[in-house]
GROMACS .gro file of C-alpha atoms in nm:
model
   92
    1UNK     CA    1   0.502  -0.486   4.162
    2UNK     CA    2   0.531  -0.119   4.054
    3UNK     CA    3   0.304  -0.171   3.748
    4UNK     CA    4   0.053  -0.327   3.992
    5UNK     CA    5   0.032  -0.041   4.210
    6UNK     CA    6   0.057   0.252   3.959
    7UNK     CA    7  -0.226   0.044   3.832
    8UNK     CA    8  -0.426   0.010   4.160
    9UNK     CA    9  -0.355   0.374   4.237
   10UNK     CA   10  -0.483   0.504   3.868
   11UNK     CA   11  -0.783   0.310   3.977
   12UNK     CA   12  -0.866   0.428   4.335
   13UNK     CA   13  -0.818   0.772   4.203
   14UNK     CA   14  -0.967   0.792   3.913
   15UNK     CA   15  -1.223   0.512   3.955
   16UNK     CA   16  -1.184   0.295   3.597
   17UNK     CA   17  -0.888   0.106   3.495
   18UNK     CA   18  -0.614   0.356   3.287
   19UNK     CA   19  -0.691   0.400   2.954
   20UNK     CA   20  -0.452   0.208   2.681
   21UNK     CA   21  -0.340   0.548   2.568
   22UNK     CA   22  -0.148   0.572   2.961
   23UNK     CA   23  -0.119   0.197   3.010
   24UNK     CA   24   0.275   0.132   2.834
   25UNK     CA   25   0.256  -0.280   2.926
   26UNK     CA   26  -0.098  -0.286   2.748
   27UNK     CA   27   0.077  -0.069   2.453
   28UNK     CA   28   0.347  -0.305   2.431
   29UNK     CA   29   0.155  -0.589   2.445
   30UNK     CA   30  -0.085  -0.479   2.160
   31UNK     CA   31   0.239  -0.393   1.981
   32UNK     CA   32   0.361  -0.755   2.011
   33UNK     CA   33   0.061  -0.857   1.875
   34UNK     CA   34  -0.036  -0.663   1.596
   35UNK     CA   35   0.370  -0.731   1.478
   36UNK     CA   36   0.280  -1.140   1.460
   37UNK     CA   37  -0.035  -1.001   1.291
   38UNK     CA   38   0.144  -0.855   0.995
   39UNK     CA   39   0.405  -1.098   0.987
   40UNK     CA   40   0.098  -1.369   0.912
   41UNK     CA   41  -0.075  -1.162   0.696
   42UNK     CA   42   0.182  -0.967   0.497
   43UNK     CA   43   0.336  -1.226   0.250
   44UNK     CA   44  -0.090  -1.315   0.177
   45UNK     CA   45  -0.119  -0.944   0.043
   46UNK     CA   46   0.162  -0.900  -0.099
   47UNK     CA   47   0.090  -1.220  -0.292
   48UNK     CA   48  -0.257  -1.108  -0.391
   49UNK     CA   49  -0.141  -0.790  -0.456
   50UNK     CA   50   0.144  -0.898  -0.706
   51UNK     CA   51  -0.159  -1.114  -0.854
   52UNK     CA   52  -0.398  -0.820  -0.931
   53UNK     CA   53  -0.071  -0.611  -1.078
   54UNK     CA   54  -0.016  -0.950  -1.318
   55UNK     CA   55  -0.355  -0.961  -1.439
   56UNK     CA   56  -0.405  -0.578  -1.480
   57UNK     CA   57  -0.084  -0.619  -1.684
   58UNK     CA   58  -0.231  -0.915  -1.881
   59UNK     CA   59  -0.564  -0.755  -1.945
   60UNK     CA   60  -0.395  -0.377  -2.091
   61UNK     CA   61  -0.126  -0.561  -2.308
   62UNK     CA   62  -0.377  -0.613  -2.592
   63UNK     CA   63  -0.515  -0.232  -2.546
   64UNK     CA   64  -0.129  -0.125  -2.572
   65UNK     CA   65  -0.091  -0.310  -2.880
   66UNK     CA   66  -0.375  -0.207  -3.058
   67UNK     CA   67  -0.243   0.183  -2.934
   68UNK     CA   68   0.098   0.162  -3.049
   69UNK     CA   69  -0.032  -0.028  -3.382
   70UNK     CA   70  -0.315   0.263  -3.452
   71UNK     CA   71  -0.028   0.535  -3.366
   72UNK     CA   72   0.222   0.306  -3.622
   73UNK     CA   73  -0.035   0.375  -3.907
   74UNK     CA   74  -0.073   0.720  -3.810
   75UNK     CA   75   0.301   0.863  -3.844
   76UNK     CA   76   0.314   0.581  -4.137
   77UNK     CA   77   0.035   0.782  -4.306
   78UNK     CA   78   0.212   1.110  -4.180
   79UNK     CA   79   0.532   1.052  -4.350
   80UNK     CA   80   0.356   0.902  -4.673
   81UNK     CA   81   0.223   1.249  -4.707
   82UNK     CA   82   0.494   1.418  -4.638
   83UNK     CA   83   0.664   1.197  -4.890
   84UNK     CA   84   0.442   1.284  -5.144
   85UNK     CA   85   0.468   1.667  -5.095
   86UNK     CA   86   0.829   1.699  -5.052
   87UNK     CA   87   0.854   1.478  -5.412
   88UNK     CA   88   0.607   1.699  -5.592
   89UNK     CA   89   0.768   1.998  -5.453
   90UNK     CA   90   1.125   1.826  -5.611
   91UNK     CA   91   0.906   1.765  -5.971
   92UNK     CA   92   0.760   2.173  -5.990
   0.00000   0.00000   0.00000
């Protein structure tokens, strides 16, 4: 009964119904709600989200093999030619 008339009284004085920012059994309510919300809709995204992570995984692999095969060749080449220069540095 004391909701009721805080309610009625908000309403004679002020002239609309109190706004949800005032109302707490509105607040609570919407609370209530919006929980059973995310509980629906929460294991959906996190699905879809661990999807999209697996296929952004799938899709780089190749582009980090091709890196790390290119950078390979690189210090490969590196150390043949420091190879080189050390030996004819050991033959002058």
């Amino acid at each position: 009964m004391k909701y009721r008339q805080w309610k009625k009284n908000y309403k004679k004085k002020h002239g609309v119904t109190p706004p949800l920012e005032l109302d707490k059994r509105k607040k609570r309510r919407l609370a209530r709600k919006m929980a059973r919300q995310i509980n629906k809709t929460l294991p959906t995204a996190a699905e879809t989200l661990t999807a999209a992570i697996n296929n952004w995984v799938q899709s780089i692999k190749p582009a980090l093999a091709t890196l790390c095969e290119n950078m390979a060749a690189a210090f490969s080449n590196v150390a043949a030619g420091l190879r080189e220069e050390s030996e004819a540095a050991e033959n002058d």
